[in-house]
CSV table of C-alpha atoms in Angstrom, one decimal:
chain,number,residue,atom,x,y,z
A,293,UNK,CA,72.1,157.4,164.7
A,294,UNK,CA,72.1,153.5,164.5
A,295,UNK,CA,72.2,153.9,160.6
A,296,UNK,CA,75.1,156.2,161.1
A,297,UNK,CA,76.9,153.9,163.0
A,298,UNK,CA,76.3,151.1,160.6
A,299,UNK,CA,77.3,153.3,157.7
A,300,UNK,CA,80.6,154.3,159.4
A,301,UNK,CA,81.3,150.7,160.3
A,302,UNK,CA,80.8,149.3,156.6
A,303,UNK,CA,82.8,151.9,155.4
A,304,UNK,CA,85.9,151.3,157.7
A,305,UNK,CA,85.8,147.4,157.1
A,306,UNK,CA,85.1,147.7,153.3
A,307,UNK,CA,88.7,148.6,153.2
A,308,UNK,CA,90.9,145.6,152.3
A,309,UNK,CA,94.3,146.9,154.3
A,310,UNK,CA,92.1,147.0,157.4
A,311,UNK,CA,90.8,143.6,157.0
A,312,UNK,CA,94.5,142.7,156.1
A,313,UNK,CA,95.9,144.2,159.3
A,314,UNK,CA,93.1,142.6,161.2
A,315,UNK,CA,93.8,139.1,159.7
A,316,UNK,CA,97.6,139.6,160.5
A,317,UNK,CA,97.0,139.0,164.0
A,318,UNK,CA,96.6,135.3,164.1
A,319,UNK,CA,99.7,135.1,162.1
A,320,UNK,CA,101.5,137.2,164.7
A,321,UNK,CA,100.2,135.2,167.4
A,322,UNK,CA,101.4,131.8,165.9
A,323,UNK,CA,105.0,133.6,165.3
A,324,UNK,CA,104.9,134.5,168.9
A,325,UNK,CA,104.3,131.0,170.0
A,326,UNK,CA,107.2,129.8,168.2
A,327,UNK,CA,109.4,132.1,169.7
A,328,UNK,CA,108.1,131.5,173.1
A,329,UNK,CA,108.6,127.8,172.5
A,330,UNK,CA,112.3,128.2,171.8
A,331,UNK,CA,112.4,130.7,174.7
A,332,UNK,CA,111.3,128.0,177.1
A,333,UNK,CA,114.3,125.6,176.3
A,334,UNK,CA,116.6,128.5,177.9
A,335,UNK,CA,114.9,129.2,181.0
A,336,UNK,CA,113.5,127.4,184.0
A,337,UNK,CA,110.2,125.9,184.1
A,338,UNK,CA,109.6,127.8,187.4
A,339,UNK,CA,110.3,131.4,185.6
A,340,UNK,CA,107.5,133.4,185.1
A,341,UNK,CA,107.8,134.1,181.4
A,342,UNK,CA,107.7,130.4,180.9
A,343,UNK,CA,105.1,130.0,178.3
A,344,UNK,CA,102.2,127.3,179.3
A,345,UNK,CA,98.8,126.8,177.8
A,346,UNK,CA,97.4,129.1,180.4
A,347,UNK,CA,99.3,132.2,180.6
A,348,UNK,CA,100.6,132.2,176.6
A,349,UNK,CA,97.7,134.8,175.9
A,350,UNK,CA,98.8,137.4,178.4
A,351,UNK,CA,102.5,136.6,177.4
A,352,UNK,CA,101.5,137.0,173.7
A,353,UNK,CA,99.4,140.2,174.0
A,354,UNK,CA,102.2,141.7,176.0
A,355,UNK,CA,104.5,141.5,173.3
A,356,UNK,CA,102.0,143.3,170.9
A,357,UNK,CA,99.9,145.5,172.9
A,358,UNK,CA,102.1,148.4,172.9
A,359,UNK,CA,103.4,148.4,169.4
A,360,UNK,CA,101.2,146.3,166.9
A,361,UNK,CA,97.7,147.6,168.2
A,362,UNK,CA,98.9,151.3,168.6
A,363,UNK,CA,99.7,151.1,164.8
A,364,UNK,CA,96.6,149.5,163.9
A,365,UNK,CA,94.7,152.4,165.8
A,366,UNK,CA,96.9,154.9,163.9
A,367,UNK,CA,95.5,153.3,160.5
A,368,UNK,CA,92.0,153.0,162.0
A,369,UNK,CA,92.1,157.0,162.8
A,370,UNK,CA,93.4,158.0,159.7
A,371,UNK,CA,90.7,156.1,157.5
A,372,UNK,CA,87.9,157.2,160.3
A,373,UNK,CA,88.9,160.8,160.9
A,374,UNK,CA,91.8,162.3,158.9
A,375,UNK,CA,91.2,160.9,155.3
A,376,UNK,CA,87.4,162.1,155.6
A,377,UNK,CA,88.7,165.9,156.4
A,378,UNK,CA,91.4,165.9,153.9
A,379,UNK,CA,89.2,164.4,150.7
A,380,UNK,CA,86.2,166.8,151.9
A,381,UNK,CA,84.2,163.6,152.2
A,382,UNK,CA,82.6,164.4,155.6
A,383,UNK,CA,81.1,167.4,153.9
A,384,UNK,CA,78.3,164.3,152.3
A,385,UNK,CA,77.6,163.1,155.9
A,386,UNK,CA,76.9,166.8,157.2
A,387,UNK,CA,74.1,167.2,154.5
A,388,UNK,CA,72.1,164.4,156.5
A,389,UNK,CA,70.1,165.4,159.6
A,390,UNK,CA,72.7,164.6,162.1
A,391,UNK,CA,74.8,166.9,164.9
A,392,UNK,CA,78.5,167.2,164.8
A,393,UNK,CA,78.3,165.5,168.4
A,394,UNK,CA,76.4,162.7,166.8
A,395,UNK,CA,79.0,162.1,164.1
A,396,UNK,CA,81.6,162.2,166.5
A,397,UNK,CA,80.2,159.7,168.7
A,398,UNK,CA,79.4,157.4,165.9
A,399,UNK,CA,83.0,157.3,164.8
A,400,UNK,CA,84.3,156.7,168.0
A,401,UNK,CA,81.6,154.0,168.8
A,402,UNK,CA,82.9,152.2,165.4
A,403,UNK,CA,86.5,152.6,166.2
A,404,UNK,CA,86.1,151.4,169.7
A,405,UNK,CA,83.8,148.5,168.4
A,406,UNK,CA,86.5,147.5,165.9
A,407,UNK,CA,89.3,147.8,168.4
A,408,UNK,CA,87.1,145.2,170.7
A,409,UNK,CA,86.6,142.8,167.7
A,410,UNK,CA,90.6,142.8,167.4
A,411,UNK,CA,91.1,142.0,171.2
A,412,UNK,CA,88.6,139.4,171.1
A,413,UNK,CA,90.1,137.9,167.7
A,414,UNK,CA,93.5,138.1,169.4
A,415,UNK,CA,92.3,136.3,172.3
A,416,UNK,CA,90.6,133.6,170.8
A,417,UNK,CA,93.6,133.0,168.5
A,418,UNK,CA,96.4,133.1,171.6
A,419,UNK,CA,94.4,130.7,173.6
A,420,UNK,CA,93.9,128.4,170.9
A,421,UNK,CA,97.7,128.5,169.9
A,422,UNK,CA,98.7,128.3,173.7
A,423,UNK,CA,96.5,124.9,173.9
A,424,UNK,CA,98.2,123.6,170.7
A,425,UNK,CA,101.9,124.5,171.4
A,426,UNK,CA,102.3,124.6,174.9
A,427,UNK,CA,101.6,122.2,178.1
A,428,UNK,CA,98.9,122.6,180.8
A,429,UNK,CA,100.7,123.1,184.2
A,430,UNK,CA,99.5,121.9,187.6
A,431,UNK,CA,99.8,125.5,188.9
A,432,UNK,CA,100.5,128.8,187.2
A,433,UNK,CA,102.3,132.0,188.4
A,434,UNK,CA,101.2,135.4,188.4
A,435,UNK,CA,103.1,138.1,186.5
A,436,UNK,CA,104.3,140.8,189.1
A,437,UNK,CA,103.7,139.3,192.3
A,438,UNK,CA,104.5,135.9,191.4
A,439,UNK,CA,102.4,134.2,193.6
A,440,UNK,CA,101.3,130.9,192.7
A,441,UNK,CA,97.7,130.2,191.7
A,442,UNK,CA,95.4,127.6,190.2
A,443,UNK,CA,94.9,127.3,186.5
A,444,UNK,CA,91.3,128.7,187.0
A,445,UNK,CA,92.7,131.9,188.8
A,446,UNK,CA,95.1,132.1,186.0
A,447,UNK,CA,92.4,132.3,183.3
A,448,UNK,CA,90.5,134.7,185.4
A,449,UNK,CA,93.9,136.8,185.6
A,450,UNK,CA,94.2,136.5,181.8
A,451,UNK,CA,90.6,137.6,181.4
A,452,UNK,CA,91.3,140.7,183.8
A,453,UNK,CA,94.5,141.9,181.9
A,454,UNK,CA,92.8,141.8,178.6
A,455,UNK,CA,90.2,144.0,180.1
A,456,UNK,CA,92.6,146.4,181.3
A,457,UNK,CA,94.7,146.2,178.2
A,458,UNK,CA,91.6,147.1,176.4
A,459,UNK,CA,90.9,150.0,178.5
A,460,UNK,CA,94.6,151.3,177.8
A,461,UNK,CA,93.9,150.8,174.1
A,462,UNK,CA,91.0,153.1,174.5
A,463,UNK,CA,93.3,155.5,175.9
A,464,UNK,CA,95.6,155.4,173.1
A,465,UNK,CA,92.8,155.7,170.8
A,466,UNK,CA,91.7,158.9,172.5
A,467,UNK,CA,95.1,160.3,172.1
A,468,UNK,CA,95.2,159.3,168.2
A,469,UNK,CA,91.7,160.5,167.7
A,470,UNK,CA,93.4,163.8,168.8
A,471,UNK,CA,96.1,163.6,166.8
A,472,UNK,CA,94.1,162.8,163.7
A,473,UNK,CA,91.8,165.5,163.9
A,474,UNK,CA,94.6,167.9,164.5
A,475,UNK,CA,96.7,166.5,161.4
A,476,UNK,CA,95.8,168.1,157.7
A,477,UNK,CA,96.5,164.8,155.9
A,478,UNK,CA,96.9,161.2,156.4
A,479,UNK,CA,100.4,161.1,155.7
A,480,UNK,CA,101.0,163.7,158.5
A,481,UNK,CA,99.1,161.4,160.7
A,482,UNK,CA,100.9,158.6,160.1
A,483,UNK,CA,104.2,160.3,160.5
A,484,UNK,CA,103.5,162.3,163.8
A,485,UNK,CA,101.8,159.2,165.0
A,486,UNK,CA,104.6,156.8,164.5
A,487,UNK,CA,106.9,159.7,166.1
A,488,UNK,CA,104.9,160.0,169.2
A,489,UNK,CA,104.5,156.3,169.5
A,490,UNK,CA,108.6,156.0,169.4
A,491,UNK,CA,108.9,158.7,171.9
A,492,UNK,CA,106.5,157.0,174.3
A,493,UNK,CA,108.3,154.0,174.1
A,494,UNK,CA,111.9,154.9,173.9
A,495,UNK,CA,111.7,157.9,176.3
A,496,UNK,CA,110.9,155.6,179.3
A,497,UNK,CA,113.3,152.9,178.7
A,498,UNK,CA,116.0,155.6,178.7
A,499,UNK,CA,114.9,157.2,181.8
A,500,UNK,CA,114.8,153.7,183.4
A,501,UNK,CA,118.7,153.4,182.2
A,502,UNK,CA,119.6,157.1,183.4
A,503,UNK,CA,122.1,157.2,186.0
A,504,UNK,CA,121.0,160.8,186.6
A,505,UNK,CA,118.0,159.3,189.0
A,506,UNK,CA,119.0,158.1,192.4
A,507,UNK,CA,117.5,154.8,193.4
A,508,UNK,CA,114.3,155.3,195.3
A,509,UNK,CA,113.4,158.5,193.3
A,510,UNK,CA,110.3,159.6,191.7
A,511,UNK,CA,111.2,158.6,188.2
A,512,UNK,CA,108.8,155.4,188.1
A,513,UNK,CA,106.0,158.4,188.0
A,514,UNK,CA,107.5,159.9,185.1
A,515,UNK,CA,108.0,156.8,183.3
A,516,UNK,CA,105.0,155.5,183.9
A,517,UNK,CA,103.3,158.6,182.6
A,518,UNK,CA,103.7,157.0,179.0
A,519,UNK,CA,100.5,155.0,177.8
A,520,UNK,CA,102.9,152.6,176.1
A,521,UNK,CA,105.0,152.0,179.3
A,522,UNK,CA,101.7,150.9,181.1
A,523,UNK,CA,100.7,148.6,178.5
A,524,UNK,CA,103.9,147.1,178.3
A,525,UNK,CA,104.6,146.6,182.3
A,526,UNK,CA,102.2,148.6,183.8
A,527,UNK,CA,99.1,146.3,183.7
A,528,UNK,CA,100.7,143.5,185.6
A,529,UNK,CA,101.8,146.0,188.2
A,530,UNK,CA,98.1,147.4,188.5
A,531,UNK,CA,96.9,143.9,188.8
A,532,UNK,CA,99.5,142.9,191.6
A,533,UNK,CA,98.1,146.0,193.4
A,534,UNK,CA,101.6,147.8,193.7
A,535,UNK,CA,102.3,151.3,195.1
A,536,UNK,CA,101.9,152.9,191.8
A,537,UNK,CA,98.2,151.5,191.1
A,538,UNK,CA,96.6,154.9,191.8
A,539,UNK,CA,98.9,156.6,189.5
A,540,UNK,CA,98.5,154.1,186.7
A,541,UNK,CA,94.7,154.4,186.7
A,542,UNK,CA,94.9,158.2,186.9
A,543,UNK,CA,97.4,158.2,183.5
A,544,UNK,CA,94.8,155.8,181.8
A,545,UNK,CA,92.0,158.0,182.9
A,546,UNK,CA,93.8,161.3,181.7
A,547,UNK,CA,94.7,160.1,178.3
A,548,UNK,CA,91.0,158.5,177.7
A,549,UNK,CA,89.1,161.7,179.1
A,550,UNK,CA,91.3,164.8,178.3
A,551,UNK,CA,92.3,163.8,174.5
A,552,UNK,CA,89.1,162.5,173.9
A,553,UNK,CA,87.3,165.8,175.0
A,554,UNK,CA,89.7,167.7,173.1
A,555,UNK,CA,89.1,165.7,169.9
A,556,UNK,CA,85.6,166.1,170.2
A,557,UNK,CA,86.0,170.1,170.7
A,558,UNK,CA,88.2,170.3,168.0
A,559,UNK,CA,85.9,167.9,165.5
A,560,UNK,CA,82.6,169.6,166.6
A,561,UNK,CA,84.1,173.5,166.2
A,562,UNK,CA,86.1,173.1,163.1
A,563,UNK,CA,84.5,174.9,159.8
A,564,UNK,CA,84.3,172.1,157.2
A,565,UNK,CA,83.1,174.3,154.6
A,566,UNK,CA,86.0,176.5,154.3
């Protein structure tokens, strides 16, 4: 199975479009750094979103996690899953002595590993840009709780933030895997994937701004049923240990397990010779 994983990994990363998308991540980090440097001029130095060399990695990924990384995941799923089915290339893999479970597992491992590489590259780039473009404060302010902590504690907070961000992206990957396997073509996946992503982003915003829900209602549970909403503001809530922490964990696990199992069942039971 190790050879199968290596083969899948080489097939994915041999595509110039994937390499180009990944190489744009440092460019996005630099552009985000320029934005926050201008943003700092208009806010107080005590504001929680005042960019420093320590908190910039968090500010940076919070702007791109729920859109940029999810779009990248859609393209990865398109190349690894949907295109092989559309072009009947998977029949060549079935000729080898591998079970359908092994093939699916190898594909998911390759996609998850590729996602981890993107996260690692993004963190290194954002940490480097943060050190170059912003000053190091004497103290840092945590997101969500707004508690004042040491810079060392803030670095640890950032690593925890990236860890949970990676977990939410794995949950989103499971969702897009399910969609990718269900779609008959790459174009259908790209269209449906972008539409679902748009719904998950806009839907919670409309619910939060709606006057149909009274203050103190349970609309927050509905809002944070969206994985993109968790990626945008839910991670800081989870790290602060708020009342929604249990719900956020449950939603992440739901996406990760239910859609992954659904994708596995469709992939392993489909007739590829029809």
